[in-house]
Amino acid sequence: MFLTISTTGTPERPATDLGYLLHKHPDNALAFSTSYGKAHVVYPEAGVERCTAALLLEVDAVALVRRGKGKGRGGAPDAALAQYVNDRPYAASSLLAVALSSVFSSAMKGTCKAKPELPARPLPLRVEVPALPARGGAGLVRALFEPLGWTVGAEPVALDTEFPEWGDSRYVSLVLEGEQRLADALRHLYVLLPVLDDAKHYWVSSDEVDKLLRAGEGWLPDHPEQKLITSRYLSRRWSLTREAMERLELVRLAETDDSAVEEIDNAVDEQTDTEEKPVPLAVQRRDAIVGALKSADAARVLDLGCGQGQLVQELLKDTRFTEIVGVDVSMRALTIASRRLKLERMGERQSGRVKLLQGSLAYTDKRLKGYDAAVLSEVIEHLDLPRLPALEYAVFGSARPRTVIVTTPNVEYNVRWETLPAGHVRHGDHRFEWTREEFRGWAGTVAERHGYGVEFVAVGPDDPDVGPPTQMAVFTVSTQNTKDQNTKEEKAA
């Protein structure tokens, strides 16, 4: 990855002042280690009239993949070749943005001890990024940078110059020119490079909101593409985007009223505001599952169809769960779960409690035997009905945990969702959604066939007419049934 920053000067204000602002001497070639490679800072030219600083980031793509696997601590390995064959070593992305903030941290903060007057002075800057992913094309590049005072050159890069009929790639060659303070220019790049790429190389957590607001101070609250910038920077995580938008609106109002943000953000008296916010259904569902696992005295738990690891993360908070295994057929979901759980940074003791496995619930799997409990949370409705018997046998017949917890939507409750069109299921991937009677019928048949008892629990508000939004079945195998099953297996062997 490659980026250059150039400026011009006069004998009274030499262009080499750029070295003071960047805290990097033009006579030195410097190298800095980063989490995913090595960053180099050199000056191709450094004179009174013109000075250019170049940042070259060498990305170790193999190390990047290995780091994502959790270094042997239970991370989710992804064998896909796409991890090794990608654009990261060549095209600007969040990796380059992170390198900018690390190598030029003082410049981004606007500090310069040697010449304190320089950071506040606008400079004639020219920024060049030869290869920039731009999901939205050159038009979006201009829409993001031009409101900030830049003159934008964004030339699409052809897929192959030998075959012009193939058209343009998703990359542009970017040139920005304008009178800007260097700190502002760096903060623009830090935010907008990953926004244009529409991807980040690390898991986006709540602290990213603070990073965005710090880097966006002075320009983001009034930017016409504020919503798009915020959403993409926060990897389209709705809750974080909403928090950021609310805080940006407070900043805008404070600037309009020439007041401090704290003065604006006092409309609610926290001591007298006792109205409770509704608890999201997903949270209620996880709470119900955790409660059932505790009642079953389960210590070793399978989360079958774990998705992005929300339930695994919740179970890790309670030390009574000594072993938690997340299983999913999707390697992408397991990779996201690994980032959510921060497996690569987890301590040895904690990492010994969790494991992520790729596997299909349509097949028996010896790795899943011997556990206290298994959870199928919002899983069965994603399978075609003819495949349910295979899942049933893999879980209840082969793995055979002492307790099995199954949750699924109650289709009768769908009429209570104002935004859900009549006749539609809650998710586009749902193959079916059952009524309470249909779910109880299926669960009863499964329990009888495999020697389990079953109880039903309402999750969410239990409407007197249509029931709860989520229905949960708790299957428990009796000691006698377990002995009978073991005897059958021994005879079969």
Tab-separated table of C-alpha atoms in Angstrom:
chain	number	residue	atom	x	y	z
A	1	MET	CA	0.000	0.000	0.000
A	2	PHE	CA	1.353	3.398	-0.959
A	3	LEU	CA	0.422	7.004	-0.182
A	4	THR	CA	2.244	10.291	-0.715
A	5	ILE	CA	1.713	13.728	0.833
A	6	SER	CA	3.312	16.703	-0.926
A	7	THR	CA	3.432	20.422	-0.285
A	8	THR	CA	5.090	23.489	-1.788
A	9	GLY	CA	6.826	26.385	-0.061
A	10	THR	CA	8.900	29.544	-0.221
A	11	PRO	CA	12.190	30.582	1.423
A	12	GLU	CA	10.156	32.200	4.197
A	13	ARG	CA	7.978	29.119	4.644
A	14	PRO	CA	9.985	26.182	3.291
A	15	ALA	CA	8.187	23.073	2.150
A	16	THR	CA	10.437	21.004	4.425
A	17	ASP	CA	8.293	22.199	7.332
A	18	LEU	CA	6.300	19.090	6.408
A	19	GLY	CA	9.009	17.093	8.190
A	20	TYR	CA	8.401	19.009	11.424
A	21	LEU	CA	4.661	18.412	11.200
A	22	LEU	CA	5.050	14.693	10.537
A	23	HIS	CA	7.791	14.370	13.187
A	24	LYS	CA	9.902	12.523	10.604
A	25	HIS	CA	13.206	14.007	9.394
A	26	PRO	CA	13.492	14.165	5.573
A	27	ASP	CA	17.079	12.868	5.648
A	28	ASN	CA	16.091	9.596	7.303
A	29	ALA	CA	14.440	6.470	5.906
A	30	LEU	CA	12.354	5.108	8.759
A	31	ALA	CA	10.649	1.759	9.361
A	32	PHE	CA	7.939	0.923	11.891
A	33	SER	CA	6.521	-2.460	12.860
A	34	THR	CA	2.745	-2.791	12.764
A	35	SER	CA	0.399	-5.617	13.696
A	36	TYR	CA	0.153	-6.778	10.084
A	37	GLY	CA	3.439	-5.812	8.463
A	38	LYS	CA	5.995	-3.016	8.289
A	39	ALA	CA	5.486	0.679	7.501
A	40	HIS	CA	8.221	2.737	5.828
A	41	VAL	CA	8.436	6.539	5.671
A	42	VAL	CA	10.736	8.109	3.091
A	43	TYR	CA	11.021	11.489	1.373
A	44	PRO	CA	11.434	11.153	-2.415
A	45	GLU	CA	12.033	14.908	-2.529
A	46	ALA	CA	12.752	17.464	0.185
A	47	GLY	CA	13.538	21.033	-0.811
A	48	VAL	CA	12.538	24.560	-0.024
A	49	GLU	CA	10.031	24.739	-2.871
A	50	ARG	CA	8.639	21.201	-2.769
A	51	CYS	CA	8.606	18.338	-0.274
A	52	THR	CA	7.008	14.897	-0.523
A	53	ALA	CA	6.606	12.290	2.216
A	54	ALA	CA	5.718	8.739	1.213
A	55	LEU	CA	4.203	6.036	3.399
A	56	LEU	CA	4.718	2.480	2.162
A	57	LEU	CA	2.974	-0.304	4.062
A	58	GLU	CA	4.220	-3.833	3.449
A	59	VAL	CA	1.419	-6.194	4.473
A	60	ASP	CA	2.266	-9.770	5.397
A	61	ALA	CA	-0.896	-11.421	4.061
A	62	VAL	CA	0.007	-14.858	5.473
A	63	ALA	CA	0.637	-13.415	8.929
A	64	LEU	CA	-2.682	-11.578	8.663
A	65	VAL	CA	-4.500	-14.885	8.063
A	66	ARG	CA	-2.624	-16.700	10.816
A	67	ARG	CA	-3.360	-13.921	13.268
A	68	GLY	CA	-7.080	-14.283	12.490
A	69	LYS	CA	-6.928	-17.978	13.390
A	70	GLY	CA	-6.283	-17.174	17.009
A	71	LYS	CA	-2.727	-18.576	17.171
A	72	GLY	CA	-3.926	-21.985	18.237
A	73	ARG	CA	-6.271	-20.724	20.914
A	74	GLY	CA	-9.493	-22.040	19.474
A	75	GLY	CA	-9.896	-19.537	16.664
A	76	ALA	CA	-11.936	-20.364	13.603
A	77	PRO	CA	-9.572	-21.464	10.802
A	78	ASP	CA	-10.752	-20.552	7.338
A	79	ALA	CA	-9.113	-22.644	4.655
A	80	ALA	CA	-10.521	-20.527	1.822
A	81	LEU	CA	-7.895	-19.566	-0.755
A	82	ALA	CA	-9.434	-16.078	-0.867
A	83	GLN	CA	-7.710	-15.294	2.418
A	84	TYR	CA	-4.321	-15.569	0.761
A	85	VAL	CA	-5.200	-14.174	-2.662
A	86	ASN	CA	-6.531	-10.686	-2.006
A	87	ASP	CA	-5.888	-7.007	-2.590
A	88	ARG	CA	-4.695	-6.099	0.883
A	89	PRO	CA	-0.959	-5.846	0.106
A	90	TYR	CA	-1.636	-3.467	-2.782
A	91	ALA	CA	-4.756	-1.347	-2.235
A	92	ALA	CA	-5.496	1.263	0.424
A	93	SER	CA	-7.824	0.054	3.164
A	94	SER	CA	-8.312	0.145	6.927
A	95	LEU	CA	-4.812	-1.380	7.235
A	96	LEU	CA	-3.331	1.785	5.717
A	97	ALA	CA	-5.623	3.979	7.845
A	98	VAL	CA	-4.396	2.277	11.015
A	99	ALA	CA	-0.794	2.686	9.862
A	100	LEU	CA	-1.431	6.403	9.277
A	101	SER	CA	-2.737	6.883	12.811
A	102	SER	CA	0.155	4.906	14.278
A	103	VAL	CA	3.075	6.362	12.320
A	104	PHE	CA	1.747	9.947	12.201
A	105	SER	CA	-0.100	10.021	15.527
A	106	SER	CA	1.375	13.348	16.683
A	107	ALA	CA	0.664	14.961	13.321
A	108	MET	CA	-2.927	13.747	13.422
A	109	LYS	CA	-3.352	15.284	16.889
A	110	GLY	CA	-1.981	18.598	15.588
A	111	THR	CA	1.031	18.864	17.883
A	112	CYS	CA	4.522	20.108	16.978
A	113	LYS	CA	6.884	21.024	19.808
A	114	ALA	CA	9.658	22.232	17.505
A	115	LYS	CA	7.401	24.742	15.693
A	116	PRO	CA	4.131	25.097	17.635
A	117	GLU	CA	2.684	27.556	15.114
A	118	LEU	CA	2.783	25.094	12.191
A	119	PRO	CA	-0.179	22.762	12.971
A	120	ALA	CA	-2.701	25.616	12.753
A	121	ARG	CA	-1.393	26.800	9.383
A	122	PRO	CA	-3.154	25.546	6.205
A	123	LEU	CA	-0.713	24.161	3.646
A	124	PRO	CA	-1.054	23.620	-0.112
A	125	LEU	CA	-1.302	19.837	0.030
A	126	ARG	CA	-1.391	17.160	-2.621
A	127	VAL	CA	-2.270	13.615	-1.531
A	128	GLU	CA	-1.936	10.675	-3.922
A	129	VAL	CA	-3.191	7.116	-3.433
A	130	PRO	CA	-2.487	5.036	-6.565
A	131	ALA	CA	-4.933	2.215	-5.772
A	132	LEU	CA	-8.008	2.906	-3.678
A	133	PRO	CA	-11.018	0.553	-3.472
A	134	ALA	CA	-14.107	2.691	-4.047
A	135	ARG	CA	-17.403	0.866	-3.615
A	136	GLY	CA	-19.536	3.536	-5.209
A	137	GLY	CA	-17.083	4.643	-7.852
A	138	ALA	CA	-15.472	7.988	-8.575
A	139	GLY	CA	-18.760	9.773	-7.906
A	140	LEU	CA	-18.769	8.663	-4.273
A	141	VAL	CA	-15.110	9.639	-3.870
A	142	ARG	CA	-15.966	13.180	-4.949
A	143	ALA	CA	-19.081	13.242	-2.760
A	144	LEU	CA	-16.968	12.392	0.283
A	145	PHE	CA	-13.927	14.624	-0.243
A	146	GLU	CA	-15.206	17.696	-2.111
A	147	PRO	CA	-17.378	18.982	0.800
A	148	LEU	CA	-14.178	19.027	2.866
A	149	GLY	CA	-12.522	21.545	0.532
A	150	TRP	CA	-10.526	19.160	-1.636
A	151	THR	CA	-10.194	19.283	-5.396
A	152	VAL	CA	-10.646	15.629	-6.279
A	153	GLY	CA	-9.143	13.608	-9.086
A	154	ALA	CA	-10.464	10.049	-9.127
A	155	GLU	CA	-9.550	8.091	-12.232
A	156	PRO	CA	-11.033	4.590	-12.512
A	157	VAL	CA	-8.417	1.844	-12.859
A	158	ALA	CA	-9.063	-0.543	-15.761
A	159	LEU	CA	-9.397	-4.227	-14.991
A	160	ASP	CA	-6.792	-4.920	-17.650
A	161	THR	CA	-5.350	-2.341	-20.047
A	162	GLU	CA	-4.810	-5.110	-22.600
A	163	PHE	CA	-8.546	-5.837	-22.617
A	164	PRO	CA	-10.392	-2.504	-22.426
A	165	GLU	CA	-13.690	-4.237	-23.188
A	166	TRP	CA	-13.588	-5.706	-19.691
A	167	GLY	CA	-14.267	-2.247	-18.303
A	168	ASP	CA	-13.130	-0.630	-15.079
A	169	SER	CA	-12.284	-2.258	-11.771
A	170	ARG	CA	-13.656	-1.117	-8.412
A	171	TYR	CA	-10.431	0.838	-7.814
A	172	VAL	CA	-9.567	4.454	-8.501
A	173	SER	CA	-6.324	6.384	-8.608
A	174	LEU	CA	-6.907	9.223	-6.147
A	175	VAL	CA	-5.393	12.707	-6.165
A	176	LEU	CA	-6.490	15.299	-3.592
A	177	GLU	CA	-5.383	18.929	-3.737
A	178	GLY	CA	-6.295	21.785	-1.443
A	179	GLU	CA	-5.348	24.240	1.296
A	180	GLN	CA	-5.687	22.135	4.441
A	181	ARG	CA	-4.175	21.800	7.863
A	182	LEU	CA	-2.137	18.602	7.846
A	183	ALA	CA	-3.945	17.220	10.915
A	184	ASP	CA	-7.297	17.665	9.166
A	185	ALA	CA	-6.020	15.981	6.003
A	186	LEU	CA	-4.782	12.951	7.945
A	187	ARG	CA	-8.059	12.637	9.828
A	188	HIS	CA	-10.019	12.812	6.564
A	189	LEU	CA	-7.937	9.938	5.194
A	190	TYR	CA	-8.122	7.938	8.419
A	191	VAL	CA	-11.925	7.881	8.276
A	192	LEU	CA	-12.645	7.874	4.558
A	193	LEU	CA	-10.172	5.249	3.300
A	194	PRO	CA	-12.005	2.368	5.061
A	195	VAL	CA	-15.356	4.016	4.281
A	196	LEU	CA	-14.632	3.851	0.554
A	197	ASP	CA	-13.361	0.280	0.879
A	198	ASP	CA	-16.534	-0.498	2.889
A	199	ALA	CA	-14.613	-3.050	4.954
A	200	LYS	CA	-12.329	-3.313	7.962
A	201	HIS	CA	-9.680	-5.874	8.802
A	202	TYR	CA	-10.703	-6.072	12.471
A	203	TRP	CA	-13.842	-6.547	14.525
A	204	VAL	CA	-15.703	-3.265	15.052
A	205	SER	CA	-16.584	-2.791	18.718
A	206	SER	CA	-18.137	0.059	20.686
A	207	ASP	CA	-14.833	1.955	21.031
A	208	GLU	CA	-14.927	2.580	17.271
A	209	VAL	CA	-17.634	5.192	17.889
A	210	ASP	CA	-15.203	7.226	19.988
A	211	LYS	CA	-12.490	6.865	17.332
A	212	LEU	CA	-14.875	8.079	14.643
A	213	LEU	CA	-16.004	11.108	16.637
A	214	ARG	CA	-12.439	12.084	17.519
A	215	ALA	CA	-11.257	11.831	13.919
A	216	GLY	CA	-14.443	13.474	12.614
A	217	GLU	CA	-14.325	16.440	14.998
A	218	GLY	CA	-14.904	19.689	13.146
A	219	TRP	CA	-16.043	18.181	9.833
A	220	LEU	CA	-18.215	15.081	10.220
A	221	PRO	CA	-21.254	16.648	12.015
A	222	ASP	CA	-22.014	18.871	8.994
A	223	HIS	CA	-20.902	16.524	6.215
A	224	PRO	CA	-23.740	15.887	3.706
A	225	GLU	CA	-22.794	12.163	3.586
A	226	GLN	CA	-22.617	11.838	7.363
A	227	LYS	CA	-24.999	8.876	7.542
A	228	LEU	CA	-23.181	6.863	4.881
A	229	ILE	CA	-19.788	7.624	6.423
A	230	THR	CA	-20.943	6.609	9.886
A	231	SER	CA	-22.637	3.418	8.747
A	232	ARG	CA	-19.737	2.197	6.642
A	233	TYR	CA	-17.057	3.172	9.157
A	234	LEU	CA	-18.888	1.143	11.821
A	235	SER	CA	-19.297	-1.842	9.460
A	236	ARG	CA	-23.050	-1.234	9.231
A	237	ARG	CA	-23.595	-2.237	12.857
A	238	TRP	CA	-26.972	-0.627	13.477
A	239	SER	CA	-26.657	-0.078	17.226
A	240	LEU	CA	-23.249	1.601	16.928
A	241	THR	CA	-24.370	3.687	13.972
A	242	ARG	CA	-27.392	4.939	15.891
A	243	GLU	CA	-25.231	5.853	18.893
A	244	ALA	CA	-22.783	7.733	16.684
A	245	MET	CA	-25.550	9.607	14.838
A	246	GLU	CA	-27.153	10.672	18.122
A	247	ARG	CA	-23.836	11.974	19.454
A	248	LEU	CA	-23.098	13.795	16.195
A	249	GLU	CA	-26.491	15.468	16.360
A	250	LEU	CA	-25.679	16.685	19.886
A	251	VAL	CA	-22.424	18.149	18.589
A	252	ARG	CA	-24.257	19.918	15.760
A	253	LEU	CA	-26.865	21.359	18.123
A	254	ALA	CA	-24.176	22.504	20.544
A	255	GLU	CA	-22.313	24.301	17.747
A	256	THR	CA	-25.552	25.928	16.569
A	257	ASP	CA	-26.328	27.208	20.074
A	258	ASP	CA	-22.685	28.042	20.821
A	259	SER	CA	-22.947	25.778	23.865
A	260	ALA	CA	-21.099	22.830	25.313
A	261	VAL	CA	-22.370	19.357	24.457
A	262	GLU	CA	-22.928	18.691	28.165
A	263	GLU	CA	-25.341	21.618	28.353
A	264	ILE	CA	-27.396	20.263	25.443
A	265	ASP	CA	-27.389	16.672	26.669
A	266	ASN	CA	-29.276	17.364	29.906
A	267	ALA	CA	-32.854	17.156	28.722
A	268	VAL	CA	-33.528	14.056	30.829
A	269	ASP	CA	-33.114	13.923	34.559
A	270	GLU	CA	-31.633	10.474	35.100
A	271	GLN	CA	-32.828	10.432	38.715
A	272	THR	CA	-36.463	11.002	37.781
A	273	ASP	CA	-36.582	9.188	34.439
A	274	THR	CA	-37.787	5.733	35.454
A	275	GLU	CA	-39.268	4.621	32.139
A	276	GLU	CA	-37.830	1.242	31.228
A	277	LYS	CA	-36.621	0.634	27.693
A	278	PRO	CA	-37.951	-2.512	26.022
A	279	VAL	CA	-35.535	-5.435	26.109
A	280	PRO	CA	-34.753	-6.718	22.569
A	281	LEU	CA	-36.206	-10.125	21.774
A	282	ALA	CA	-32.741	-11.513	21.004
A	283	VAL	CA	-31.634	-10.601	24.532
A	284	GLN	CA	-34.758	-12.144	26.067
A	285	ARG	CA	-34.111	-15.304	24.063
A	286	ARG	CA	-30.488	-15.583	25.241
A	287	ASP	CA	-31.567	-14.967	28.837
A	288	ALA	CA	-34.164	-17.740	28.574
A	289	ILE	CA	-31.603	-20.158	27.128
A	290	VAL	CA	-28.998	-19.356	29.790
A	291	GLY	CA	-31.650	-19.785	32.490
A	292	ALA	CA	-32.619	-23.208	31.124
A	293	LEU	CA	-28.971	-24.286	30.979
A	294	LYS	CA	-28.449	-23.246	34.577
A	295	SER	CA	-31.581	-25.129	35.655
A	296	ALA	CA	-30.242	-28.209	33.869
A	297	ASP	CA	-26.926	-27.842	35.737
A	298	ALA	CA	-25.072	-27.951	32.408
A	299	ALA	CA	-21.347	-27.232	32.394
A	300	ARG	CA	-20.277	-28.435	28.928
A	301	VAL	CA	-22.482	-26.834	26.267
A	302	LEU	CA	-22.817	-27.085	22.487
A	303	ASP	CA	-24.151	-24.068	20.569
A	304	LEU	CA	-25.250	-25.729	17.332
A	305	GLY	CA	-25.631	-23.188	14.544
A	306	CYS	CA	-23.753	-20.610	16.620
A	307	GLY	CA	-23.694	-17.973	13.863
A	308	GLN	CA	-21.662	-14.942	14.889
A	309	GLY	CA	-21.157	-16.154	18.459
A	310	GLN	CA	-23.575	-14.010	20.466
A	311	LEU	CA	-24.698	-16.881	22.721
A	312	VAL	CA	-21.148	-18.201	23.104
A	313	GLN	CA	-20.093	-14.729	24.226
A	314	GLU	CA	-22.894	-14.638	26.792
A	315	LEU	CA	-22.046	-18.088	28.171
A	316	LEU	CA	-18.376	-17.134	28.591
A	317	LYS	CA	-19.421	-14.537	31.169
A	318	ASP	CA	-20.492	-17.305	33.595
A	319	THR	CA	-17.718	-19.547	34.911
A	320	ARG	CA	-20.145	-22.396	35.629
A	321	PHE	CA	-19.977	-23.145	31.908
A	322	THR	CA	-16.580	-24.818	31.784
A	323	GLU	CA	-16.587	-25.786	28.101
A	324	ILE	CA	-18.465	-24.028	25.297
A	325	VAL	CA	-18.323	-25.275	21.714
A	326	GLY	CA	-19.778	-23.236	18.866
A	327	VAL	CA	-20.588	-25.168	15.687
A	328	ASP	CA	-21.620	-23.681	12.349
A	329	VAL	CA	-21.476	-24.727	8.706
A	330	SER	CA	-20.438	-21.196	7.633
A	331	MET	CA	-16.734	-20.390	7.882
A	332	ARG	CA	-17.544	-16.710	7.428
A	333	ALA	CA	-19.822	-16.813	10.478
A	334	LEU	CA	-17.119	-18.587	12.504
A	335	THR	CA	-14.547	-16.001	11.475
A	336	ILE	CA	-16.832	-13.199	12.640
A	337	ALA	CA	-17.512	-15.111	15.867
A	338	SER	CA	-13.776	-15.443	16.461
A	339	ARG	CA	-13.370	-11.670	16.079
A	340	ARG	CA	-16.361	-10.963	18.318
A	341	LEU	CA	-14.911	-13.183	21.044
A	342	LYS	CA	-11.410	-11.718	20.521
A	343	LEU	CA	-9.957	-15.211	20.646
A	344	GLU	CA	-6.523	-14.074	19.486
A	345	ARG	CA	-6.236	-11.814	22.549
A	346	MET	CA	-7.898	-14.139	25.036
A	347	GLY	CA	-5.942	-15.422	28.033
A	348	GLU	CA	-4.945	-19.083	28.172
A	349	ARG	CA	-7.439	-19.972	30.899
A	350	GLN	CA	-10.364	-18.307	29.158
A	351	SER	CA	-9.435	-19.628	25.712
A	352	GLY	CA	-9.387	-23.149	27.129
A	353	ARG	CA	-13.143	-22.867	27.763
A	354	VAL	CA	-14.190	-22.100	24.186
A	355	LYS	CA	-13.818	-23.791	20.818
A	356	LEU	CA	-15.287	-23.055	17.377
A	357	LEU	CA	-15.878	-25.904	14.944
A	358	GLN	CA	-17.087	-26.095	11.380
A	359	GLY	CA	-19.689	-28.786	10.879
A	360	SER	CA	-23.049	-29.592	9.324
A	361	LEU	CA	-25.948	-30.607	11.554
A	362	ALA	CA	-27.226	-32.807	8.758
A	363	TYR	CA	-24.509	-35.383	9.549
A	364	THR	CA	-23.476	-37.250	12.689
A	365	ASP	CA	-20.292	-35.931	14.269
A	366	LYS	CA	-18.288	-37.804	16.916
A	367	ARG	CA	-16.872	-34.491	18.163
A	368	LEU	CA	-20.301	-33.563	19.546
A	369	LYS	CA	-20.756	-36.550	21.839
A	370	GLY	CA	-20.490	-36.413	25.616
A	371	TYR	CA	-21.792	-32.891	26.316
A	372	ASP	CA	-24.260	-31.879	29.009
A	373	ALA	CA	-26.444	-29.725	26.785
A	374	ALA	CA	-26.941	-28.580	23.201
A	375	VAL	CA	-28.671	-25.412	22.010
A	376	LEU	CA	-30.404	-24.969	18.651
A	377	SER	CA	-31.342	-21.299	18.809
A	378	GLU	CA	-33.252	-20.086	15.730
A	379	VAL	CA	-31.725	-22.869	13.620
A	380	ILE	CA	-34.337	-25.409	12.545
A	381	GLU	CA	-36.382	-22.905	10.522
A	382	HIS	CA	-33.364	-22.386	8.225
A	383	LEU	CA	-33.487	-26.025	7.068
A	384	ASP	CA	-35.692	-27.499	4.386
A	385	LEU	CA	-38.314	-29.701	6.034
A	386	PRO	CA	-37.048	-32.922	4.379
A	387	ARG	CA	-33.664	-32.377	6.068
A	388	LEU	CA	-35.057	-32.080	9.594
A	389	PRO	CA	-34.956	-35.858	10.274
A	390	ALA	CA	-31.203	-35.855	9.578
A	391	LEU	CA	-30.669	-33.028	12.086
A	392	GLU	CA	-32.952	-34.771	14.544
A	393	TYR	CA	-30.888	-37.958	14.467
A	394	ALA	CA	-27.519	-36.124	14.506
A	395	VAL	CA	-28.475	-34.242	17.678
A	396	PHE	CA	-30.917	-36.448	19.593
A	397	GLY	CA	-29.817	-39.859	18.341
A	398	SER	CA	-26.039	-39.564	17.852
A	399	ALA	CA	-24.695	-36.681	19.954
A	400	ARG	CA	-27.397	-37.286	22.577
A	401	PRO	CA	-26.668	-34.594	25.197
A	402	ARG	CA	-28.562	-34.762	28.471
A	403	THR	CA	-30.461	-31.561	27.630
A	404	VAL	CA	-31.410	-30.063	24.271
A	405	ILE	CA	-32.863	-26.548	23.957
A	406	VAL	CA	-34.611	-25.531	20.741
A	407	THR	CA	-36.018	-22.082	19.971
A	408	THR	CA	-37.905	-21.072	16.838
A	409	PRO	CA	-40.261	-18.252	15.765
A	410	ASN	CA	-43.974	-18.536	16.482
A	411	VAL	CA	-45.585	-17.727	13.132
A	412	GLU	CA	-48.876	-16.814	14.823
A	413	TYR	CA	-47.181	-13.815	16.451
A	414	ASN	CA	-46.147	-12.352	13.072
A	415	VAL	CA	-49.397	-10.377	12.852
A	416	ARG	CA	-48.099	-8.272	15.762
A	417	TRP	CA	-45.086	-7.060	13.743
A	418	GLU	CA	-46.282	-3.840	12.117
A	419	THR	CA	-43.414	-3.754	9.625
A	420	LEU	CA	-43.812	-7.384	8.477
A	421	PRO	CA	-46.035	-7.747	5.382
A	422	ALA	CA	-48.854	-10.247	5.702
A	423	GLY	CA	-47.858	-13.751	4.656
A	424	HIS	CA	-44.101	-13.087	4.941
A	425	VAL	CA	-41.666	-14.915	7.207
A	426	ARG	CA	-39.385	-12.949	9.520
A	427	HIS	CA	-36.205	-13.670	7.589
A	428	GLY	CA	-35.636	-14.301	3.902
A	429	ASP	CA	-33.709	-17.513	4.652
A	430	HIS	CA	-36.473	-19.099	6.757
A	431	ARG	CA	-37.771	-22.225	5.022
A	432	PHE	CA	-40.784	-22.400	7.333
A	433	GLU	CA	-42.208	-20.924	10.530
A	434	TRP	CA	-44.425	-23.050	12.751
A	435	THR	CA	-47.539	-22.399	14.780
A	436	ARG	CA	-47.456	-23.404	18.439
A	437	GLU	CA	-49.404	-26.556	17.647
A	438	GLU	CA	-47.030	-27.552	14.834
A	439	PHE	CA	-43.945	-26.979	16.987
A	440	ARG	CA	-45.379	-28.940	19.895
A	441	GLY	CA	-46.316	-31.772	17.567
A	442	TRP	CA	-42.798	-31.992	16.128
A	443	ALA	CA	-41.116	-31.691	19.529
A	444	GLY	CA	-43.383	-34.346	21.050
A	445	THR	CA	-42.611	-36.809	18.255
A	446	VAL	CA	-38.855	-36.195	18.558
A	447	ALA	CA	-38.958	-36.627	22.337
A	448	GLU	CA	-40.898	-39.891	22.129
A	449	ARG	CA	-38.690	-41.329	19.404
A	450	HIS	CA	-35.423	-40.652	21.240
A	451	GLY	CA	-36.397	-41.092	24.859
A	452	TYR	CA	-36.608	-37.475	26.010
A	453	GLY	CA	-39.167	-35.576	27.982
A	454	VAL	CA	-40.044	-32.093	26.737
A	455	GLU	CA	-41.329	-28.875	28.296
A	456	PHE	CA	-42.314	-25.674	26.519
A	457	VAL	CA	-41.386	-22.125	27.503
A	458	ALA	CA	-42.751	-18.834	26.153
A	459	VAL	CA	-40.039	-16.293	25.267
A	460	GLY	CA	-41.068	-12.653	24.996
A	461	PRO	CA	-44.481	-11.121	25.704
A	462	ASP	CA	-47.079	-13.918	25.771
A	463	ASP	CA	-49.996	-12.507	23.801
A	464	PRO	CA	-53.323	-14.043	24.940
A	465	ASP	CA	-54.445	-14.469	21.330
A	466	VAL	CA	-51.352	-15.396	19.340
A	467	GLY	CA	-48.848	-16.487	21.988
A	468	PRO	CA	-45.198	-15.372	22.383
A	469	PRO	CA	-42.905	-14.233	19.546
A	470	THR	CA	-40.465	-17.082	20.254
A	471	GLN	CA	-41.296	-20.615	21.382
A	472	MET	CA	-38.755	-22.727	23.232
A	473	ALA	CA	-38.682	-26.465	23.898
A	474	VAL	CA	-36.450	-27.957	26.603
A	475	PHE	CA	-35.764	-31.660	26.041
A	476	THR	CA	-34.396	-33.692	28.943
A	477	VAL	CA	-33.347	-37.341	28.761
A	478	SER	CA	-34.093	-39.516	31.793
A	479	THR	CA	-31.421	-41.607	33.485
A	480	GLN	CA	-33.241	-44.814	32.551
A	481	ASN	CA	-33.500	-43.780	28.911
A	482	THR	CA	-29.779	-43.014	28.891
A	483	LYS	CA	-28.984	-46.478	30.242
A	484	ASP	CA	-31.279	-48.093	27.670
A	485	GLN	CA	-29.634	-46.133	24.879
A	486	ASN	CA	-26.129	-47.088	26.061
A	487	THR	CA	-27.187	-50.760	26.185
A	488	LYS	CA	-28.507	-50.566	22.610
A	489	GLU	CA	-25.257	-49.018	21.422
A	490	GLU	CA	-23.167	-51.674	23.178
A	491	LYS	CA	-25.210	-54.469	21.589
A	492	ALA	CA	-24.940	-52.814	18.189
A	493	ALA	CA	-21.171	-52.565	18.602
